[in-house]
Amino acid sequence: MLKTIMVPTDGSPESDRALPVARAIARAQEAQVLLVQVVEFPVLAGDAYAERQVFQQTFDLLQQWSQDNLNRLAAQFRGASIRVESSQLTGNASEHLLDFERQHQPDLVVMATHGRSGLARFALGSVADRMVRHGIAPVLLVRGESEVSTLDKAMVMLDGSGVAEEALGITRELAGHPVQEVQFFEAVADPRDRAPATTYLMGVAERFAPSGVKTTISVEMGDPSVLIEAASREVDLVILCTHGRGGFNRLRYGSVAESVVQNSTRPVLLVRAAA
């Protein structure tokens, strides 16, 4: 079971879209939520004395707004009987979020991939990318326009490699809490690969029998990016492993996984490969 879930926020409506996902997992896992918001220093130009005054006023307003937002979100989690702690940080978003993660060692990070300027910007390829490349915990990304109401069914992208199977650890943790069905998916380009892939996925599914969740397998032929994006519309969560330290530019599926992260309307859970 997961003990702690880190939830970065910037207070924007897009950022808030990650909250139902975080609540669903925290409630099912009986995990504590660590809410974090980073206030960046405002950049001003003009008269030095006036600039210092405006800087302080602007910074004070941002800090107060951030604290109000953290209080609002914490109340929502407590209202759902979820233990929560909130922290306000100041400075560079990605650096401070990574430092916070290293200090608190959460089991999972849940965050949106779009945010607002003026506070920490959770833009795909910047803060979120750095959390995936340099963080220690799996990162569940929720796009601002993500369509999700439950996390009942998850799809795990595999390719027969040991690297891809590193995504199975977090999948086991979520099995039954809250995921109730797991589909193991593999895309093949050669018809001769269909039978071996089917046998492989059946073996993976058998390993999940003790979890008690329903398991299915799917082997499809064709363009992996098209197949995976189409298949992801039928599930609530997509789970896959990245390829080492390359972040979004070097995922196990390469441009395919990057396409899934950028275009999927479902949350995507990324596990960074150990090597």
PDB file of C-alpha atoms in Angstrom:
ATOM      1  CA  MET A   1       0.000   0.000   0.000  1.00  0.00           C
ATOM      2  CA  LEU A   2       1.081   3.563  -0.678  1.00  0.00           C
ATOM      3  CA  LYS A   3       1.795   5.602   2.450  1.00  0.00           C
ATOM      4  CA  THR A   4       2.238   9.134   1.094  1.00  0.00           C
ATOM      5  CA  ILE A   5       1.172  10.907  -2.102  1.00  0.00           C
ATOM      6  CA  MET A   6       2.754  14.218  -3.094  1.00  0.00           C
ATOM      7  CA  VAL A   7       0.388  16.619  -4.875  1.00  0.00           C
ATOM      8  CA  PRO A   8       1.973  19.790  -6.320  1.00  0.00           C
ATOM      9  CA  THR A   9      -0.523  22.555  -7.084  1.00  0.00           C
ATOM     10  CA  ASP A  10      -0.502  26.095  -8.429  1.00  0.00           C
ATOM     11  CA  GLY A  11      -4.119  26.963  -7.731  1.00  0.00           C
ATOM     12  CA  SER A  12      -5.245  27.093 -11.357  1.00  0.00           C
ATOM     13  CA  PRO A  13      -8.389  25.288 -12.589  1.00  0.00           C
ATOM     14  CA  GLU A  14      -6.118  23.113 -14.738  1.00  0.00           C
ATOM     15  CA  SER A  15      -4.041  22.164 -11.721  1.00  0.00           C
ATOM     16  CA  ASP A  16      -7.195  21.318  -9.785  1.00  0.00           C
ATOM     17  CA  ARG A  17      -8.047  18.654 -12.367  1.00  0.00           C
ATOM     18  CA  ALA A  18      -5.451  16.408 -10.728  1.00  0.00           C
ATOM     19  CA  LEU A  19      -7.199  16.534  -7.350  1.00  0.00           C
ATOM     20  CA  PRO A  20      -9.988  13.965  -7.979  1.00  0.00           C
ATOM     21  CA  VAL A  21      -7.346  11.471  -9.086  1.00  0.00           C
ATOM     22  CA  ALA A  22      -5.235  12.144  -5.994  1.00  0.00           C
ATOM     23  CA  ARG A  23      -8.296  11.840  -3.742  1.00  0.00           C
ATOM     24  CA  ALA A  24      -9.399   8.564  -5.323  1.00  0.00           C
ATOM     25  CA  ILE A  25      -5.996   6.971  -4.815  1.00  0.00           C
ATOM     26  CA  ALA A  26      -5.414   8.405  -1.335  1.00  0.00           C
ATOM     27  CA  ARG A  27      -8.818   7.254  -0.128  1.00  0.00           C
ATOM     28  CA  ALA A  28      -8.413   3.745  -1.563  1.00  0.00           C
ATOM     29  CA  GLN A  29      -4.860   3.419  -0.228  1.00  0.00           C
ATOM     30  CA  GLU A  30      -5.558   5.171   3.100  1.00  0.00           C
ATOM     31  CA  ALA A  31      -2.518   7.289   2.250  1.00  0.00           C
ATOM     32  CA  GLN A  32      -1.512  10.709   3.505  1.00  0.00           C
ATOM     33  CA  VAL A  33      -1.473  13.567   0.985  1.00  0.00           C
ATOM     34  CA  LEU A  34       1.385  16.085   0.915  1.00  0.00           C
ATOM     35  CA  LEU A  35       0.081  19.257  -0.753  1.00  0.00           C
ATOM     36  CA  VAL A  36       2.837  21.510  -2.089  1.00  0.00           C
ATOM     37  CA  GLN A  37       2.712  24.932  -3.726  1.00  0.00           C
ATOM     38  CA  VAL A  38       5.702  26.923  -4.951  1.00  0.00           C
ATOM     39  CA  VAL A  39       5.570  30.715  -5.105  1.00  0.00           C
ATOM     40  CA  GLU A  40       8.063  32.077  -7.602  1.00  0.00           C
ATOM     41  CA  PHE A  41       9.734  35.437  -7.027  1.00  0.00           C
ATOM     42  CA  PRO A  42       8.098  38.141  -9.182  1.00  0.00           C
ATOM     43  CA  VAL A  43      10.248  39.733 -11.876  1.00  0.00           C
ATOM     44  CA  LEU A  44       9.826  43.516 -12.041  1.00  0.00           C
ATOM     45  CA  ALA A  45      11.578  46.346 -13.858  1.00  0.00           C
ATOM     46  CA  GLY A  46      11.806  50.066 -13.164  1.00  0.00           C
ATOM     47  CA  ASP A  47      12.996  52.400 -10.403  1.00  0.00           C
ATOM     48  CA  ALA A  48      15.046  50.409  -7.907  1.00  0.00           C
ATOM     49  CA  TYR A  49      13.305  51.757  -4.777  1.00  0.00           C
ATOM     50  CA  ALA A  50       9.825  51.550  -6.266  1.00  0.00           C
ATOM     51  CA  GLU A  51      10.630  48.126  -7.632  1.00  0.00           C
ATOM     52  CA  ARG A  52      11.565  46.834  -4.175  1.00  0.00           C
ATOM     53  CA  GLN A  53       8.265  48.101  -2.769  1.00  0.00           C
ATOM     54  CA  VAL A  54       6.221  46.610  -5.587  1.00  0.00           C
ATOM     55  CA  PHE A  55       8.219  43.385  -5.364  1.00  0.00           C
ATOM     56  CA  GLN A  56       7.447  42.979  -1.671  1.00  0.00           C
ATOM     57  CA  GLN A  57       3.779  43.850  -2.125  1.00  0.00           C
ATOM     58  CA  THR A  58       3.430  41.461  -5.051  1.00  0.00           C
ATOM     59  CA  PHE A  59       5.308  38.703  -3.270  1.00  0.00           C
ATOM     60  CA  ASP A  60       3.192  39.116  -0.120  1.00  0.00           C
ATOM     61  CA  LEU A  61       0.019  38.878  -2.199  1.00  0.00           C
ATOM     62  CA  LEU A  62       1.257  35.746  -3.967  1.00  0.00           C
ATOM     63  CA  GLN A  63       2.165  34.108  -0.678  1.00  0.00           C
ATOM     64  CA  GLN A  64      -1.218  34.910   0.846  1.00  0.00           C
ATOM     65  CA  TRP A  65      -3.022  33.692  -2.266  1.00  0.00           C
ATOM     66  CA  SER A  66      -0.979  30.505  -2.192  1.00  0.00           C
ATOM     67  CA  GLN A  67      -1.732  29.875   1.482  1.00  0.00           C
ATOM     68  CA  ASP A  68      -5.440  30.454   0.898  1.00  0.00           C
ATOM     69  CA  ASN A  69      -5.332  27.961  -1.951  1.00  0.00           C
ATOM     70  CA  LEU A  70      -3.527  25.358   0.159  1.00  0.00           C
ATOM     71  CA  ASN A  71      -6.068  25.817   2.949  1.00  0.00           C
ATOM     72  CA  ARG A  72      -8.907  25.388   0.448  1.00  0.00           C
ATOM     73  CA  LEU A  73      -7.496  22.185  -0.987  1.00  0.00           C
ATOM     74  CA  ALA A  74      -6.548  20.748   2.401  1.00  0.00           C
ATOM     75  CA  ALA A  75     -10.132  21.257   3.554  1.00  0.00           C
ATOM     76  CA  GLN A  76     -11.358  19.267   0.556  1.00  0.00           C
ATOM     77  CA  PHE A  77      -9.102  16.332   1.394  1.00  0.00           C
ATOM     78  CA  ARG A  78     -10.026  16.429   5.076  1.00  0.00           C
ATOM     79  CA  GLY A  79     -13.682  16.522   4.062  1.00  0.00           C
ATOM     80  CA  ALA A  80     -13.064  13.205   2.309  1.00  0.00           C
ATOM     81  CA  SER A  81     -11.480  11.791   5.502  1.00  0.00           C
ATOM     82  CA  ILE A  82      -7.984  11.910   3.996  1.00  0.00           C
ATOM     83  CA  ARG A  83      -4.972  12.883   6.094  1.00  0.00           C
ATOM     84  CA  VAL A  84      -3.230  15.879   4.568  1.00  0.00           C
ATOM     85  CA  GLU A  85      -0.312  18.215   5.212  1.00  0.00           C
ATOM     86  CA  SER A  86       0.351  21.381   3.211  1.00  0.00           C
ATOM     87  CA  SER A  87       3.637  23.147   2.477  1.00  0.00           C
ATOM     88  CA  GLN A  88       4.367  26.474   0.807  1.00  0.00           C
ATOM     89  CA  LEU A  89       7.772  26.859  -0.846  1.00  0.00           C
ATOM     90  CA  THR A  90       9.397  29.848  -2.536  1.00  0.00           C
ATOM     91  CA  GLY A  91      11.751  29.990  -5.502  1.00  0.00           C
ATOM     92  CA  ASN A  92      12.275  27.810  -8.564  1.00  0.00           C
ATOM     93  CA  ALA A  93       9.397  25.377  -8.968  1.00  0.00           C
ATOM     94  CA  SER A  94      11.141  22.266 -10.243  1.00  0.00           C
ATOM     95  CA  GLU A  95      14.165  22.595  -7.940  1.00  0.00           C
ATOM     96  CA  HIS A  96      12.075  23.024  -4.806  1.00  0.00           C
ATOM     97  CA  LEU A  97       9.601  20.302  -5.734  1.00  0.00           C
ATOM     98  CA  LEU A  98      12.454  17.868  -6.345  1.00  0.00           C
ATOM     99  CA  ASP A  99      14.087  18.836  -3.040  1.00  0.00           C
ATOM    100  CA  PHE A 100      10.753  18.358  -1.268  1.00  0.00           C
ATOM    101  CA  GLU A 101      10.338  14.946  -2.882  1.00  0.00           C
ATOM    102  CA  ARG A 102      13.818  13.825  -1.841  1.00  0.00           C
ATOM    103  CA  GLN A 103      13.187  14.988   1.715  1.00  0.00           C
ATOM    104  CA  HIS A 104       9.754  13.395   2.152  1.00  0.00           C
ATOM    105  CA  GLN A 105      10.187  10.288  -0.056  1.00  0.00           C
ATOM    106  CA  PRO A 106       6.552   9.998  -1.264  1.00  0.00           C
ATOM    107  CA  ASP A 107       5.396   6.776  -2.902  1.00  0.00           C
ATOM    108  CA  LEU A 108       3.654   8.634  -5.724  1.00  0.00           C
ATOM    109  CA  VAL A 109       3.460  12.126  -7.223  1.00  0.00           C
ATOM    110  CA  VAL A 110       0.156  13.269  -8.740  1.00  0.00           C
ATOM    111  CA  MET A 111       0.240  16.518 -10.697  1.00  0.00           C
ATOM    112  CA  ALA A 112      -1.323  18.407 -13.582  1.00  0.00           C
ATOM    113  CA  THR A 113       0.668  19.221 -16.693  1.00  0.00           C
ATOM    114  CA  HIS A 114      -0.734  22.700 -17.273  1.00  0.00           C
ATOM    115  CA  GLY A 115      -0.763  25.588 -14.827  1.00  0.00           C
ATOM    116  CA  ARG A 116      -0.696  29.337 -14.515  1.00  0.00           C
ATOM    117  CA  SER A 117       2.143  31.801 -14.968  1.00  0.00           C
ATOM    118  CA  GLY A 118       3.149  33.900 -11.969  1.00  0.00           C
ATOM    119  CA  LEU A 119       3.262  30.848  -9.747  1.00  0.00           C
ATOM    120  CA  ALA A 120       4.877  27.497 -10.484  1.00  0.00           C
ATOM    121  CA  ARG A 121       4.074  26.538 -14.078  1.00  0.00           C
ATOM    122  CA  PHE A 122       3.380  22.838 -14.535  1.00  0.00           C
ATOM    123  CA  ALA A 123       3.962  22.799 -18.292  1.00  0.00           C
ATOM    124  CA  LEU A 124       4.656  19.528 -20.047  1.00  0.00           C
ATOM    125  CA  GLY A 125       8.371  19.462 -20.823  1.00  0.00           C
ATOM    126  CA  SER A 126       9.377  21.711 -17.913  1.00  0.00           C
ATOM    127  CA  VAL A 127       8.365  21.066 -14.307  1.00  0.00           C
ATOM    128  CA  ALA A 128       6.558  17.803 -15.031  1.00  0.00           C
ATOM    129  CA  ASP A 129       9.384  16.611 -17.252  1.00  0.00           C
ATOM    130  CA  ARG A 130      11.968  17.332 -14.567  1.00  0.00           C
ATOM    131  CA  MET A 131       9.896  15.498 -11.964  1.00  0.00           C
ATOM    132  CA  VAL A 132       9.877  12.440 -14.238  1.00  0.00           C
ATOM    133  CA  ARG A 133      13.557  12.632 -15.218  1.00  0.00           C
ATOM    134  CA  HIS A 134      15.051  13.489 -11.843  1.00  0.00           C
ATOM    135  CA  GLY A 135      12.458  12.426  -9.292  1.00  0.00           C
ATOM    136  CA  ILE A 136      12.448   9.229  -7.280  1.00  0.00           C
ATOM    137  CA  ALA A 137       8.739   8.370  -7.263  1.00  0.00           C
ATOM    138  CA  PRO A 138       6.362   7.393 -10.067  1.00  0.00           C
ATOM    139  CA  VAL A 139       4.606  10.461 -11.488  1.00  0.00           C
ATOM    140  CA  LEU A 140       0.927  10.422 -12.407  1.00  0.00           C
ATOM    141  CA  LEU A 141       0.249  13.200 -14.912  1.00  0.00           C
ATOM    142  CA  VAL A 142      -3.227  14.638 -15.389  1.00  0.00           C
ATOM    143  CA  ARG A 143      -3.699  17.006 -18.301  1.00  0.00           C
ATOM    144  CA  GLY A 144      -5.853  20.066 -17.741  1.00  0.00           C
ATOM    145  CA  GLU A 145      -8.492  18.729 -20.111  1.00  0.00           C
ATOM    146  CA  SER A 146      -8.250  15.147 -18.868  1.00  0.00           C
ATOM    147  CA  GLU A 147     -11.546  13.300 -18.815  1.00  0.00           C
ATOM    148  CA  VAL A 148     -11.624  11.078 -15.748  1.00  0.00           C
ATOM    149  CA  SER A 149     -14.305  10.176 -13.242  1.00  0.00           C
ATOM    150  CA  THR A 150     -13.014   6.878 -11.822  1.00  0.00           C
ATOM    151  CA  LEU A 151      -9.826   4.844 -11.781  1.00  0.00           C
ATOM    152  CA  ASP A 152     -11.492   1.462 -12.136  1.00  0.00           C
ATOM    153  CA  LYS A 153      -9.644   0.264 -15.237  1.00  0.00           C
ATOM    154  CA  ALA A 154      -5.940   0.652 -15.981  1.00  0.00           C
ATOM    155  CA  MET A 155      -3.968  -0.202 -19.106  1.00  0.00           C
ATOM    156  CA  VAL A 156      -0.316  -1.193 -18.716  1.00  0.00           C
ATOM    157  CA  MET A 157       1.881  -0.783 -21.793  1.00  0.00           C
ATOM    158  CA  LEU A 158       4.417  -3.603 -22.139  1.00  0.00           C
ATOM    159  CA  ASP A 159       6.840  -4.804 -24.810  1.00  0.00           C
ATOM    160  CA  GLY A 160       8.322  -7.960 -23.300  1.00  0.00           C
ATOM    161  CA  SER A 161      11.341  -6.200 -21.828  1.00  0.00           C
ATOM    162  CA  GLY A 162      12.418  -6.072 -18.219  1.00  0.00           C
ATOM    163  CA  VAL A 163      12.496  -2.284 -18.395  1.00  0.00           C
ATOM    164  CA  ALA A 164       8.834  -2.071 -19.383  1.00  0.00           C
ATOM    165  CA  GLU A 165       7.936  -4.488 -16.580  1.00  0.00           C
ATOM    166  CA  GLU A 166       9.177  -2.000 -13.995  1.00  0.00           C
ATOM    167  CA  ALA A 167       5.719  -0.452 -14.370  1.00  0.00           C
ATOM    168  CA  LEU A 168       4.201  -3.562 -12.800  1.00  0.00           C
ATOM    169  CA  GLY A 169       5.288  -2.630  -9.264  1.00  0.00           C
ATOM    170  CA  ILE A 170       3.068   0.436  -8.941  1.00  0.00           C
ATOM    171  CA  THR A 171       0.340  -1.448 -10.816  1.00  0.00           C
ATOM    172  CA  ARG A 172       0.330  -4.101  -8.084  1.00  0.00           C
ATOM    173  CA  GLU A 173       0.088  -1.398  -5.430  1.00  0.00           C
ATOM    174  CA  LEU A 174      -2.979   0.103  -7.111  1.00  0.00           C
ATOM    175  CA  ALA A 175      -4.633  -3.249  -7.863  1.00  0.00           C
ATOM    176  CA  GLY A 176      -7.863  -3.316  -5.900  1.00  0.00           C
ATOM    177  CA  HIS A 177      -7.108   0.114  -4.408  1.00  0.00           C
ATOM    178  CA  PRO A 178      -8.721   1.685  -6.477  1.00  0.00           C
ATOM    179  CA  VAL A 179      -8.023  -0.160  -9.768  1.00  0.00           C
ATOM    180  CA  GLN A 180     -10.417  -3.070 -10.269  1.00  0.00           C
ATOM    181  CA  GLU A 181      -9.380  -4.185 -13.755  1.00  0.00           C
ATOM    182  CA  VAL A 182      -5.979  -4.243 -15.455  1.00  0.00           C
ATOM    183  CA  GLN A 183      -5.466  -4.608 -19.187  1.00  0.00           C
ATOM    184  CA  PHE A 184      -1.985  -5.571 -20.363  1.00  0.00           C
ATOM    185  CA  PHE A 185      -1.343  -4.138 -23.819  1.00  0.00           C
ATOM    186  CA  GLU A 186       1.329  -4.760 -26.433  1.00  0.00           C
ATOM    187  CA  ALA A 187       1.568  -3.446 -29.984  1.00  0.00           C
ATOM    188  CA  VAL A 188       3.349  -5.576 -32.595  1.00  0.00           C
ATOM    189  CA  ALA A 189       4.397  -4.793 -36.152  1.00  0.00           C
ATOM    190  CA  ASP A 190       4.871  -8.334 -37.477  1.00  0.00           C
ATOM    191  CA  PRO A 191       2.030 -10.927 -37.552  1.00  0.00           C
ATOM    192  CA  ARG A 192       4.536 -13.525 -36.392  1.00  0.00           C
ATOM    193  CA  ASP A 193       4.956 -11.618 -33.134  1.00  0.00           C
ATOM    194  CA  ARG A 194       1.282 -11.856 -32.177  1.00  0.00           C
ATOM    195  CA  ALA A 195       1.423 -15.382 -30.706  1.00  0.00           C
ATOM    196  CA  PRO A 196       4.576 -14.834 -28.610  1.00  0.00           C
ATOM    197  CA  ALA A 197       3.208 -11.513 -27.356  1.00  0.00           C
ATOM    198  CA  THR A 198      -0.085 -13.149 -26.412  1.00  0.00           C
ATOM    199  CA  THR A 199       1.707 -15.909 -24.497  1.00  0.00           C
ATOM    200  CA  TYR A 200       3.862 -13.339 -22.724  1.00  0.00           C
ATOM    201  CA  LEU A 201       0.916 -11.169 -21.670  1.00  0.00           C
ATOM    202  CA  MET A 202      -1.018 -14.212 -20.446  1.00  0.00           C
ATOM    203  CA  GLY A 203       1.927 -15.023 -18.203  1.00  0.00           C
ATOM    204  CA  VAL A 204       1.982 -11.473 -16.847  1.00  0.00           C
ATOM    205  CA  ALA A 205      -1.757 -11.647 -16.179  1.00  0.00           C
ATOM    206  CA  GLU A 206      -1.325 -14.904 -14.267  1.00  0.00           C
ATOM    207  CA  ARG A 207       1.155 -13.195 -11.966  1.00  0.00           C
ATOM    208  CA  PHE A 208      -1.590 -10.757 -11.004  1.00  0.00           C
ATOM    209  CA  ALA A 209      -4.077 -13.470 -10.027  1.00  0.00           C
ATOM    210  CA  PRO A 210      -3.334 -13.115  -6.270  1.00  0.00           C
ATOM    211  CA  SER A 211      -4.418  -9.456  -6.403  1.00  0.00           C
ATOM    212  CA  GLY A 212      -8.001 -10.490  -7.095  1.00  0.00           C
ATOM    213  CA  VAL A 213      -8.549  -7.886  -9.819  1.00  0.00           C
ATOM    214  CA  LYS A 214      -9.867  -8.713 -13.262  1.00  0.00           C
ATOM    215  CA  THR A 215      -7.120  -8.962 -15.888  1.00  0.00           C
ATOM    216  CA  THR A 216      -7.340  -8.876 -19.670  1.00  0.00           C
ATOM    217  CA  ILE A 217      -4.764  -8.828 -22.443  1.00  0.00           C
ATOM    218  CA  SER A 218      -4.662  -7.055 -25.780  1.00  0.00           C
ATOM    219  CA  VAL A 219      -2.215  -7.575 -28.642  1.00  0.00           C
ATOM    220  CA  GLU A 220      -2.789  -5.309 -31.622  1.00  0.00           C
ATOM    221  CA  MET A 221      -1.014  -4.909 -34.941  1.00  0.00           C
ATOM    222  CA  GLY A 222      -0.227  -1.601 -36.548  1.00  0.00           C
ATOM    223  CA  ASP A 223       1.140   1.819 -35.688  1.00  0.00           C
ATOM    224  CA  PRO A 224       1.783   1.686 -31.921  1.00  0.00           C
ATOM    225  CA  SER A 225       0.975   5.350 -31.311  1.00  0.00           C
ATOM    226  CA  VAL A 226      -2.394   5.109 -33.060  1.00  0.00           C
ATOM    227  CA  LEU A 227      -3.278   1.809 -31.382  1.00  0.00           C
ATOM    228  CA  ILE A 228      -2.292   2.903 -27.893  1.00  0.00           C
ATOM    229  CA  GLU A 229      -4.052   6.249 -28.080  1.00  0.00           C
ATOM    230  CA  ALA A 230      -7.203   4.526 -29.344  1.00  0.00           C
ATOM    231  CA  ALA A 231      -7.033   1.839 -26.650  1.00  0.00           C
ATOM    232  CA  SER A 232      -6.465   4.400 -23.900  1.00  0.00           C
ATOM    233  CA  ARG A 233      -9.916   5.875 -24.544  1.00  0.00           C
ATOM    234  CA  GLU A 234     -11.420   2.683 -23.121  1.00  0.00           C
ATOM    235  CA  VAL A 235      -9.601   2.887 -19.776  1.00  0.00           C
ATOM    236  CA  ASP A 236      -9.274   5.318 -16.874  1.00  0.00           C
ATOM    237  CA  LEU A 237      -5.497   5.214 -16.430  1.00  0.00           C
ATOM    238  CA  VAL A 238      -2.477   4.446 -18.622  1.00  0.00           C
ATOM    239  CA  ILE A 239       0.653   3.058 -16.943  1.00  0.00           C
ATOM    240  CA  LEU A 240       4.088   2.742 -18.554  1.00  0.00           C
ATOM    241  CA  CYS A 241       7.783   2.844 -17.795  1.00  0.00           C
ATOM    242  CA  THR A 242      10.190   5.469 -19.091  1.00  0.00           C
ATOM    243  CA  HIS A 243      13.596   4.541 -20.463  1.00  0.00           C
ATOM    244  CA  GLY A 244      16.218   5.687 -17.948  1.00  0.00           C
ATOM    245  CA  ARG A 245      17.049   9.344 -17.518  1.00  0.00           C
ATOM    246  CA  GLY A 246      15.883  10.637 -20.870  1.00  0.00           C
ATOM    247  CA  GLY A 247      12.494  11.859 -19.663  1.00  0.00           C
ATOM    248  CA  PHE A 248       9.851  12.462 -22.294  1.00  0.00           C
ATOM    249  CA  ASN A 249      12.413  12.381 -25.098  1.00  0.00           C
ATOM    250  CA  ARG A 250      13.521   8.810 -24.400  1.00  0.00           C
ATOM    251  CA  LEU A 251      10.573   6.870 -23.115  1.00  0.00           C
ATOM    252  CA  ARG A 252      10.589   3.130 -23.628  1.00  0.00           C
ATOM    253  CA  TYR A 253       8.177   3.591 -26.535  1.00  0.00           C
ATOM    254  CA  GLY A 254      10.100   6.672 -27.723  1.00  0.00           C
ATOM    255  CA  SER A 255       7.877   9.048 -29.637  1.00  0.00           C
ATOM    256  CA  VAL A 256       4.925   6.710 -29.045  1.00  0.00           C
ATOM    257  CA  ALA A 257       4.929   7.227 -25.291  1.00  0.00           C
ATOM    258  CA  GLU A 258       5.528  10.934 -25.700  1.00  0.00           C
ATOM    259  CA  SER A 259       2.466  11.039 -27.928  1.00  0.00           C
ATOM    260  CA  VAL A 260       0.424   9.191 -25.300  1.00  0.00           C
ATOM    261  CA  VAL A 261       1.475  11.649 -22.592  1.00  0.00           C
ATOM    262  CA  GLN A 262       0.742  14.677 -24.746  1.00  0.00           C
ATOM    263  CA  ASN A 263      -2.479  13.530 -26.382  1.00  0.00           C
ATOM    264  CA  SER A 264      -4.222  11.096 -24.060  1.00  0.00           C
ATOM    265  CA  THR A 265      -7.377  12.357 -22.391  1.00  0.00           C
ATOM    266  CA  ARG A 266      -6.661   9.914 -19.573  1.00  0.00           C
ATOM    267  CA  PRO A 267      -4.200  10.281 -16.700  1.00  0.00           C
ATOM    268  CA  VAL A 268      -0.806   8.737 -17.478  1.00  0.00           C
ATOM    269  CA  LEU A 269       1.323   7.149 -14.755  1.00  0.00           C
ATOM    270  CA  LEU A 270       5.045   7.140 -15.556  1.00  0.00           C
ATOM    271  CA  VAL A 271       7.614   4.999 -13.776  1.00  0.00           C
ATOM    272  CA  ARG A 272      11.243   5.937 -14.372  1.00  0.00           C
ATOM    273  CA  ALA A 273      13.402   2.935 -15.180  1.00  0.00           C
ATOM    274  CA  ALA A 274      16.033   2.075 -12.593  1.00  0.00           C
ATOM    275  CA  ALA A 275      18.793   2.188 -15.201  1.00  0.00           C
TER     276      ALA A 275
END
